[in-house]
């Protein structure tokens, strides 16, 4: 019998060696430069595309380490997605957008003597009609586009503050905290999501055009595909947006779609209250069009951090939103933030029951 035990020990050691060499080979493929996505056969993918026609990952092209980690996540879950290049905050377009926002605010009474009342705010009457149509939607309204590409006037624009509600703008003060200031990274983030949303909005294929937009710093539950497959049939036919991940809000305060005893998933769907963060949200085609039509409206366009815009549109009833509670996708916060100055983002920290990364970088 001793010789049999010795044989088993050698066999286990050999299998461990093969397992380790396979792991090393996999991660050397992921992290080697030049960067390129891992390839795997369509037969090995899960049926994620039955639920989502498109999955976009909004990511700066030069953030190779983040794309490497997203490739590890994609391979671990056998998903498929496309990378959507984000706009760098130092791009000339960001300055043009900032100038356009300043001009629009001045035209409507902000940044001028207080005795001149700002113009009244009203949403366009045709948003719902256009959202349900198949008309191609431009990225900007004609008024905003005209300002964007004309030579800006020679005047010192006041520093931009973030708007609240529809178009409530507080005068700039040096005492304002950082999250009240409309910084170039916030404008670039808005534009990066807007261009991804436009792709979904103008998808006129025969399929309904349900899409998932992710940012490149996320972790997911290992069983996310099966959980979403159980949750999705409970959505009403006219849903606009589903926050698969969210932050800074207790979304369980909303009305649940199903009683807890009828739920087989560890997470449940609730009517959204005021979800923030844009790291993981799904859009129907009509929802994408409705969202785009609001986000491009000149008095609202680039007016604040884009997650604050989403939250307000849901809270004010402009979007029919739903939230997955607990979140199935969270921000990892293991790398420096591209939007907030310093650190790895806001203080909000979420966790998963059984995440792919389990809170640790895969190296």
CSV table of C-alpha atoms in Angstrom, one decimal:
chain,number,residue,atom,x,y,z
A,1,UNK,CA,0.0,0.0,0.0
A,2,UNK,CA,2.8,2.5,0.7
A,3,UNK,CA,3.8,2.4,-3.0
A,4,UNK,CA,0.2,3.1,-4.0
A,5,UNK,CA,0.2,6.2,-1.7
A,6,UNK,CA,3.4,7.4,-3.3
A,7,UNK,CA,1.9,6.9,-6.8
A,8,UNK,CA,-1.1,9.1,-5.8
A,9,UNK,CA,1.1,11.8,-4.3
A,10,UNK,CA,3.1,12.0,-7.5
A,11,UNK,CA,0.0,12.0,-9.7
A,12,UNK,CA,-1.5,14.9,-7.6
A,13,UNK,CA,1.8,16.9,-7.9
A,14,UNK,CA,1.8,16.4,-11.6
A,15,UNK,CA,-1.8,17.6,-12.0
A,16,UNK,CA,-1.0,20.6,-9.8
A,17,UNK,CA,1.9,21.4,-12.1
A,18,UNK,CA,-0.2,21.3,-15.2
A,19,UNK,CA,-2.9,23.4,-13.5
A,20,UNK,CA,-0.3,26.0,-12.5
A,21,UNK,CA,1.3,26.1,-15.9
A,22,UNK,CA,-2.1,26.6,-17.5
A,23,UNK,CA,-2.8,29.5,-15.2
A,24,UNK,CA,0.5,31.1,-15.9
A,25,UNK,CA,0.0,30.7,-19.6
A,26,UNK,CA,-3.5,32.3,-19.4
A,27,UNK,CA,-2.4,35.4,-17.5
A,28,UNK,CA,0.7,35.8,-19.7
A,29,UNK,CA,-1.6,36.0,-22.7
A,30,UNK,CA,-3.7,38.7,-21.0
A,31,UNK,CA,-0.9,41.0,-19.7
A,32,UNK,CA,1.5,40.8,-22.6
A,33,UNK,CA,2.0,43.8,-24.8
A,34,UNK,CA,0.9,45.0,-27.3
A,35,UNK,CA,-2.6,44.6,-25.8
A,36,UNK,CA,-5.2,42.6,-27.5
A,37,UNK,CA,-8.4,40.9,-26.4
A,38,UNK,CA,-8.3,37.2,-25.6
A,39,UNK,CA,-9.8,35.0,-28.2
A,40,UNK,CA,-12.1,32.1,-27.4
A,41,UNK,CA,-14.5,30.1,-29.5
A,42,UNK,CA,-18.2,31.1,-29.8
A,43,UNK,CA,-19.2,27.7,-28.6
A,44,UNK,CA,-17.6,28.4,-25.2
A,45,UNK,CA,-19.6,31.6,-24.5
A,46,UNK,CA,-22.6,31.8,-22.3
A,47,UNK,CA,-25.9,32.8,-23.7
A,48,UNK,CA,-25.4,36.4,-22.5
A,49,UNK,CA,-26.2,37.8,-26.0
A,50,UNK,CA,-29.7,36.3,-25.8
A,51,UNK,CA,-30.4,38.8,-23.0
A,52,UNK,CA,-28.3,41.7,-24.4
A,53,UNK,CA,-27.9,42.4,-28.1
A,54,UNK,CA,-24.8,44.5,-27.3
A,55,UNK,CA,-22.5,45.0,-24.4
A,56,UNK,CA,-20.2,48.1,-24.4
A,57,UNK,CA,-17.3,48.7,-22.1
A,58,UNK,CA,-16.6,52.4,-21.9
A,59,UNK,CA,-12.8,52.7,-21.5
A,60,UNK,CA,-9.9,55.0,-22.3
A,61,UNK,CA,-7.8,53.5,-25.0
A,62,UNK,CA,-4.6,54.0,-23.1
A,63,UNK,CA,-5.8,52.4,-19.9
A,64,UNK,CA,-4.3,49.0,-20.8
A,65,UNK,CA,-4.2,47.7,-17.2
A,66,UNK,CA,-8.0,48.2,-16.9
A,67,UNK,CA,-8.6,46.5,-20.3
A,68,UNK,CA,-6.4,43.6,-19.2
A,69,UNK,CA,-8.5,43.1,-16.1
A,70,UNK,CA,-11.7,43.4,-18.1
A,71,UNK,CA,-10.4,40.6,-20.4
A,72,UNK,CA,-9.8,38.4,-17.3
A,73,UNK,CA,-13.4,39.1,-16.2
A,74,UNK,CA,-14.7,38.4,-19.7
A,75,UNK,CA,-12.9,35.2,-20.0
A,76,UNK,CA,-13.8,34.0,-16.5
A,77,UNK,CA,-17.5,34.5,-17.3
A,78,UNK,CA,-17.3,33.6,-21.0
A,79,UNK,CA,-19.0,36.8,-22.0
A,80,UNK,CA,-18.6,38.9,-25.1
A,81,UNK,CA,-18.4,42.7,-25.4
A,82,UNK,CA,-17.0,45.6,-27.4
A,83,UNK,CA,-14.8,48.3,-26.1
A,84,UNK,CA,-16.1,51.8,-26.6
A,85,UNK,CA,-13.2,54.3,-26.5
A,86,UNK,CA,-13.8,57.1,-24.0
A,87,UNK,CA,-12.9,60.7,-24.6
A,88,UNK,CA,-9.7,61.9,-22.8
A,89,UNK,CA,-10.3,64.9,-20.5
A,90,UNK,CA,-7.5,66.8,-22.3
A,91,UNK,CA,-9.1,66.5,-25.7
A,92,UNK,CA,-9.9,69.8,-27.5
A,93,UNK,CA,-13.5,68.7,-27.8
A,94,UNK,CA,-13.9,68.9,-24.0
A,95,UNK,CA,-12.9,72.6,-24.1
A,96,UNK,CA,-15.3,73.3,-26.9
A,97,UNK,CA,-18.1,71.6,-25.0
A,98,UNK,CA,-17.2,73.6,-21.9
A,99,UNK,CA,-17.3,76.8,-23.9
A,100,UNK,CA,-20.7,75.9,-25.4
A,101,UNK,CA,-22.2,75.2,-21.9
A,102,UNK,CA,-20.9,78.5,-20.7
A,103,UNK,CA,-22.5,80.4,-23.7
A,104,UNK,CA,-25.8,78.6,-23.2
A,105,UNK,CA,-25.9,79.5,-19.6
A,106,UNK,CA,-25.1,83.1,-20.4
A,107,UNK,CA,-27.8,83.2,-23.1
A,108,UNK,CA,-30.3,82.0,-20.5
A,109,UNK,CA,-29.5,84.4,-17.7
A,110,UNK,CA,-26.8,82.6,-15.7
A,111,UNK,CA,-23.6,84.3,-14.9
A,112,UNK,CA,-25.0,87.8,-15.5
A,113,UNK,CA,-26.3,90.4,-12.9
A,114,UNK,CA,-28.9,88.8,-10.6
A,115,UNK,CA,-31.7,91.3,-11.4
A,116,UNK,CA,-32.0,89.6,-14.8
A,117,UNK,CA,-34.1,86.4,-14.1
A,118,UNK,CA,-33.0,83.2,-15.9
A,119,UNK,CA,-35.2,81.9,-18.6
A,120,UNK,CA,-37.9,79.3,-17.7
A,121,UNK,CA,-37.0,75.7,-18.3
A,122,UNK,CA,-39.2,73.3,-20.4
A,123,UNK,CA,-38.5,70.0,-21.9
A,124,UNK,CA,-39.2,69.6,-25.6
A,125,UNK,CA,-42.7,68.3,-26.4
A,126,UNK,CA,-41.6,65.7,-29.0
A,127,UNK,CA,-39.3,63.5,-26.8
A,128,UNK,CA,-41.7,60.6,-26.4
A,129,UNK,CA,-42.7,60.7,-30.0
A,130,UNK,CA,-39.0,60.6,-31.2
A,131,UNK,CA,-38.1,58.0,-28.6
A,132,UNK,CA,-40.6,55.6,-30.1
A,133,UNK,CA,-39.7,56.4,-33.7
A,134,UNK,CA,-37.0,55.0,-35.9
A,135,UNK,CA,-35.6,58.4,-36.9
A,136,UNK,CA,-31.8,58.7,-36.8
A,137,UNK,CA,-30.9,60.8,-33.8
A,138,UNK,CA,-27.9,63.2,-33.9
A,139,UNK,CA,-25.5,63.4,-31.0
A,140,UNK,CA,-26.2,67.0,-30.3
A,141,UNK,CA,-29.2,69.3,-30.9
A,142,UNK,CA,-28.7,71.8,-33.8
A,143,UNK,CA,-28.4,74.7,-31.3
A,144,UNK,CA,-25.6,73.0,-29.3
A,145,UNK,CA,-23.8,71.8,-32.4
A,146,UNK,CA,-23.8,75.3,-33.8
A,147,UNK,CA,-22.2,76.7,-30.6
A,148,UNK,CA,-19.8,73.8,-30.5
A,149,UNK,CA,-18.0,74.4,-33.7
A,150,UNK,CA,-18.1,78.2,-34.0
A,151,UNK,CA,-15.3,80.4,-32.7
A,152,UNK,CA,-16.1,81.2,-29.0
A,153,UNK,CA,-16.3,84.9,-28.1
A,154,UNK,CA,-13.4,86.5,-26.4
A,155,UNK,CA,-14.6,86.8,-22.8
A,156,UNK,CA,-13.7,85.2,-19.5
A,157,UNK,CA,-16.3,82.5,-18.8
A,158,UNK,CA,-17.2,82.0,-15.2
A,159,UNK,CA,-16.0,78.7,-13.7
A,160,UNK,CA,-18.7,76.1,-14.3
A,161,UNK,CA,-20.7,74.6,-11.4
A,162,UNK,CA,-22.9,71.5,-11.6
A,163,UNK,CA,-26.6,72.1,-12.2
A,164,UNK,CA,-29.2,70.4,-10.1
A,165,UNK,CA,-32.8,69.3,-10.9
A,166,UNK,CA,-33.6,70.5,-14.5
A,167,UNK,CA,-31.5,73.7,-14.7
A,168,UNK,CA,-30.8,75.0,-11.1
A,169,UNK,CA,-27.3,76.5,-11.1
A,170,UNK,CA,-25.5,77.8,-8.0
A,171,UNK,CA,-23.1,80.7,-8.5
A,172,UNK,CA,-19.5,79.5,-8.4
A,173,UNK,CA,-17.6,79.9,-5.2
A,174,UNK,CA,-14.1,78.9,-4.2
A,175,UNK,CA,-15.6,77.2,-1.2
A,176,UNK,CA,-17.6,74.7,-3.3
A,177,UNK,CA,-16.6,71.1,-2.8
A,178,UNK,CA,-15.0,69.3,-5.7
A,179,UNK,CA,-18.1,67.3,-6.6
A,180,UNK,CA,-20.1,70.5,-7.2
A,181,UNK,CA,-17.7,71.6,-10.0
A,182,UNK,CA,-18.1,70.7,-13.6
A,183,UNK,CA,-14.6,69.6,-14.3
A,184,UNK,CA,-13.1,68.5,-17.7
A,185,UNK,CA,-13.1,64.8,-16.7
A,186,UNK,CA,-16.9,65.0,-15.9
A,187,UNK,CA,-17.6,66.5,-19.3
A,188,UNK,CA,-15.4,63.8,-21.0
A,189,UNK,CA,-17.2,61.1,-19.0
A,190,UNK,CA,-20.6,62.5,-20.1
A,191,UNK,CA,-19.6,62.6,-23.7
A,192,UNK,CA,-18.1,59.0,-23.6
A,193,UNK,CA,-21.4,57.6,-22.3
A,194,UNK,CA,-23.4,59.8,-24.7
A,195,UNK,CA,-21.7,58.4,-27.8
A,196,UNK,CA,-22.2,54.8,-26.6
A,197,UNK,CA,-25.9,55.6,-25.9
A,198,UNK,CA,-26.3,57.0,-29.4
A,199,UNK,CA,-25.1,53.8,-30.9
A,200,UNK,CA,-27.8,51.9,-29.1
A,201,UNK,CA,-30.5,54.5,-29.9
A,202,UNK,CA,-29.8,54.3,-33.6
A,203,UNK,CA,-29.7,50.5,-33.7
A,204,UNK,CA,-32.5,49.8,-36.2
A,205,UNK,CA,-32.0,46.0,-36.5
A,206,UNK,CA,-34.8,43.6,-36.2
A,207,UNK,CA,-33.9,42.7,-32.6
A,208,UNK,CA,-35.2,45.0,-29.9
A,209,UNK,CA,-31.8,46.5,-29.2
A,210,UNK,CA,-31.4,45.8,-25.5
A,211,UNK,CA,-27.8,46.7,-24.5
A,212,UNK,CA,-25.6,46.8,-21.4
A,213,UNK,CA,-23.1,49.6,-20.8
A,214,UNK,CA,-20.2,48.9,-18.4
A,215,UNK,CA,-17.2,50.9,-17.2
A,216,UNK,CA,-13.8,49.3,-17.1
A,217,UNK,CA,-13.3,49.0,-13.4
A,218,UNK,CA,-16.0,46.5,-12.4
A,219,UNK,CA,-16.4,43.1,-10.8
A,220,UNK,CA,-19.4,40.8,-11.3
A,221,UNK,CA,-21.1,38.0,-9.4
A,222,UNK,CA,-20.0,34.6,-10.7
A,223,UNK,CA,-23.6,33.6,-11.4
A,224,UNK,CA,-24.7,37.0,-12.9
A,225,UNK,CA,-26.0,35.4,-16.2
A,226,UNK,CA,-28.3,33.0,-14.4
A,227,UNK,CA,-29.5,35.7,-11.9
A,228,UNK,CA,-30.3,38.2,-14.7
A,229,UNK,CA,-32.1,35.5,-16.7
A,230,UNK,CA,-34.4,35.0,-13.7
A,231,UNK,CA,-34.9,38.7,-13.0
A,232,UNK,CA,-35.5,39.9,-16.6
A,233,UNK,CA,-39.0,38.4,-17.2
A,234,UNK,CA,-40.4,40.4,-14.3
A,235,UNK,CA,-39.7,43.8,-16.1
A,236,UNK,CA,-42.6,45.6,-17.6
A,237,UNK,CA,-42.6,45.9,-21.4
A,238,UNK,CA,-42.1,49.7,-21.3
A,239,UNK,CA,-38.9,49.8,-19.1
A,240,UNK,CA,-36.2,52.3,-20.1
A,241,UNK,CA,-33.2,51.6,-17.9
A,242,UNK,CA,-32.1,49.0,-15.4
A,243,UNK,CA,-29.3,49.7,-13.0
A,244,UNK,CA,-27.5,46.4,-12.7
A,245,UNK,CA,-25.1,48.2,-10.4
A,246,UNK,CA,-25.6,51.5,-8.5
A,247,UNK,CA,-24.2,53.5,-5.6
A,248,UNK,CA,-25.1,56.3,-3.0
A,249,UNK,CA,-28.7,55.2,-2.7
A,250,UNK,CA,-30.8,52.6,-0.9
A,251,UNK,CA,-32.6,51.3,-4.0
A,252,UNK,CA,-34.5,48.7,-1.8
A,253,UNK,CA,-36.7,51.7,-0.8
A,254,UNK,CA,-38.4,51.5,-4.2
A,255,UNK,CA,-41.4,49.2,-4.8
A,256,UNK,CA,-40.3,45.6,-5.6
A,257,UNK,CA,-41.4,44.0,-8.8
A,258,UNK,CA,-41.9,40.6,-7.2
A,259,UNK,CA,-42.6,39.4,-3.6
A,260,UNK,CA,-39.6,38.0,-1.9
A,261,UNK,CA,-41.2,34.5,-1.8
A,262,UNK,CA,-41.5,34.5,-5.6
A,263,UNK,CA,-37.8,35.4,-6.2
A,264,UNK,CA,-35.3,32.6,-7.0
A,265,UNK,CA,-32.4,35.0,-7.5
A,266,UNK,CA,-30.3,36.3,-4.6
A,267,UNK,CA,-31.0,39.8,-6.0
A,268,UNK,CA,-34.4,41.4,-6.7
A,269,UNK,CA,-35.7,44.2,-9.0
A,270,UNK,CA,-37.1,47.4,-7.5
A,271,UNK,CA,-38.5,50.6,-9.0
A,272,UNK,CA,-35.5,52.9,-8.9
A,273,UNK,CA,-35.4,55.8,-6.5
A,274,UNK,CA,-32.3,57.8,-7.1
A,275,UNK,CA,-29.5,55.5,-8.2
A,276,UNK,CA,-26.1,57.0,-8.9
A,277,UNK,CA,-22.9,55.7,-10.7
A,278,UNK,CA,-22.8,54.6,-14.3
A,279,UNK,CA,-20.6,51.5,-14.0
A,280,UNK,CA,-23.4,49.1,-15.1
A,281,UNK,CA,-26.7,49.9,-16.6
A,282,UNK,CA,-29.0,48.3,-19.3
A,283,UNK,CA,-31.0,50.2,-21.8
A,284,UNK,CA,-33.9,49.2,-24.0
A,285,UNK,CA,-33.8,50.7,-27.5
A,286,UNK,CA,-36.6,53.2,-26.7
A,287,UNK,CA,-34.9,53.9,-23.3
A,288,UNK,CA,-31.7,54.7,-25.0
A,289,UNK,CA,-33.4,57.0,-27.4
A,290,UNK,CA,-35.4,58.7,-24.6
A,291,UNK,CA,-32.2,59.1,-22.5
A,292,UNK,CA,-30.2,60.5,-25.5
A,293,UNK,CA,-33.0,63.0,-26.2
A,294,UNK,CA,-32.8,64.3,-22.7
A,295,UNK,CA,-29.0,64.3,-22.4
A,296,UNK,CA,-28.5,66.2,-25.6
A,297,UNK,CA,-31.1,69.0,-24.8
A,298,UNK,CA,-29.0,72.2,-24.7
A,299,UNK,CA,-30.2,73.4,-21.3
A,300,UNK,CA,-29.5,70.0,-19.8
A,301,UNK,CA,-26.5,68.7,-21.9
A,302,UNK,CA,-23.2,68.4,-20.0
A,303,UNK,CA,-24.7,70.2,-17.0
A,304,UNK,CA,-23.4,68.0,-14.2
A,305,UNK,CA,-21.8,64.6,-13.6
A,306,UNK,CA,-23.7,62.2,-15.8
A,307,UNK,CA,-24.8,59.8,-13.0
A,308,UNK,CA,-26.5,62.8,-11.3
A,309,UNK,CA,-28.3,63.4,-14.6
A,310,UNK,CA,-29.5,59.8,-14.7
A,311,UNK,CA,-30.6,60.0,-11.1
A,312,UNK,CA,-32.6,63.2,-11.7
A,313,UNK,CA,-34.3,61.9,-14.9
A,314,UNK,CA,-35.4,58.8,-12.9
A,315,UNK,CA,-36.5,60.7,-9.8
A,316,UNK,CA,-38.5,63.3,-11.9
A,317,UNK,CA,-40.3,60.6,-13.9
A,318,UNK,CA,-38.6,61.3,-17.2
A,319,UNK,CA,-37.2,57.7,-17.3
A,320,UNK,CA,-38.8,54.5,-16.2
A,321,UNK,CA,-36.0,53.0,-14.2
A,322,UNK,CA,-35.4,49.8,-12.2
A,323,UNK,CA,-32.6,48.7,-9.9
A,324,UNK,CA,-31.1,45.3,-9.1
A,325,UNK,CA,-30.7,45.0,-5.3
A,326,UNK,CA,-28.1,43.9,-4.2
A,327,UNK,CA,-26.0,45.1,-7.2
A,328,UNK,CA,-24.7,42.3,-9.4
A,329,UNK,CA,-21.9,44.5,-10.7
A,330,UNK,CA,-19.8,46.8,-8.5
A,331,UNK,CA,-16.9,49.2,-8.9
A,332,UNK,CA,-13.6,47.5,-7.8
A,333,UNK,CA,-11.8,50.8,-6.9
A,334,UNK,CA,-8.3,49.3,-7.2
A,335,UNK,CA,-6.9,51.9,-9.6
A,336,UNK,CA,-6.8,55.7,-9.8
A,337,UNK,CA,-10.1,57.4,-10.8
A,338,UNK,CA,-10.4,59.0,-14.2
A,339,UNK,CA,-13.0,61.5,-13.0
A,340,UNK,CA,-12.4,62.3,-9.4
A,341,UNK,CA,-9.2,64.2,-8.5
A,342,UNK,CA,-6.9,61.9,-6.5
A,343,UNK,CA,-7.6,58.5,-5.0
A,344,UNK,CA,-9.6,55.7,-6.5
A,345,UNK,CA,-13.0,57.4,-6.6
A,346,UNK,CA,-15.7,58.2,-4.1
A,347,UNK,CA,-15.9,56.8,-0.6
A,348,UNK,CA,-18.8,54.5,-1.5
A,349,UNK,CA,-17.8,50.9,-1.3
A,350,UNK,CA,-19.9,47.9,-2.2
A,351,UNK,CA,-19.3,44.2,-2.1
A,352,UNK,CA,-20.5,41.0,-3.9
A,353,UNK,CA,-21.5,37.7,-2.5
A,354,UNK,CA,-19.2,35.8,-4.8
A,355,UNK,CA,-17.4,38.1,-7.2
A,356,UNK,CA,-15.0,37.0,-9.9
A,357,UNK,CA,-12.2,39.1,-8.5
A,358,UNK,CA,-13.4,38.7,-4.9
A,359,UNK,CA,-12.1,42.2,-4.1
A,360,UNK,CA,-8.5,41.4,-5.2
A,361,UNK,CA,-6.7,42.1,-8.5
A,362,UNK,CA,-6.0,39.0,-10.5
A,363,UNK,CA,-2.3,38.9,-11.1
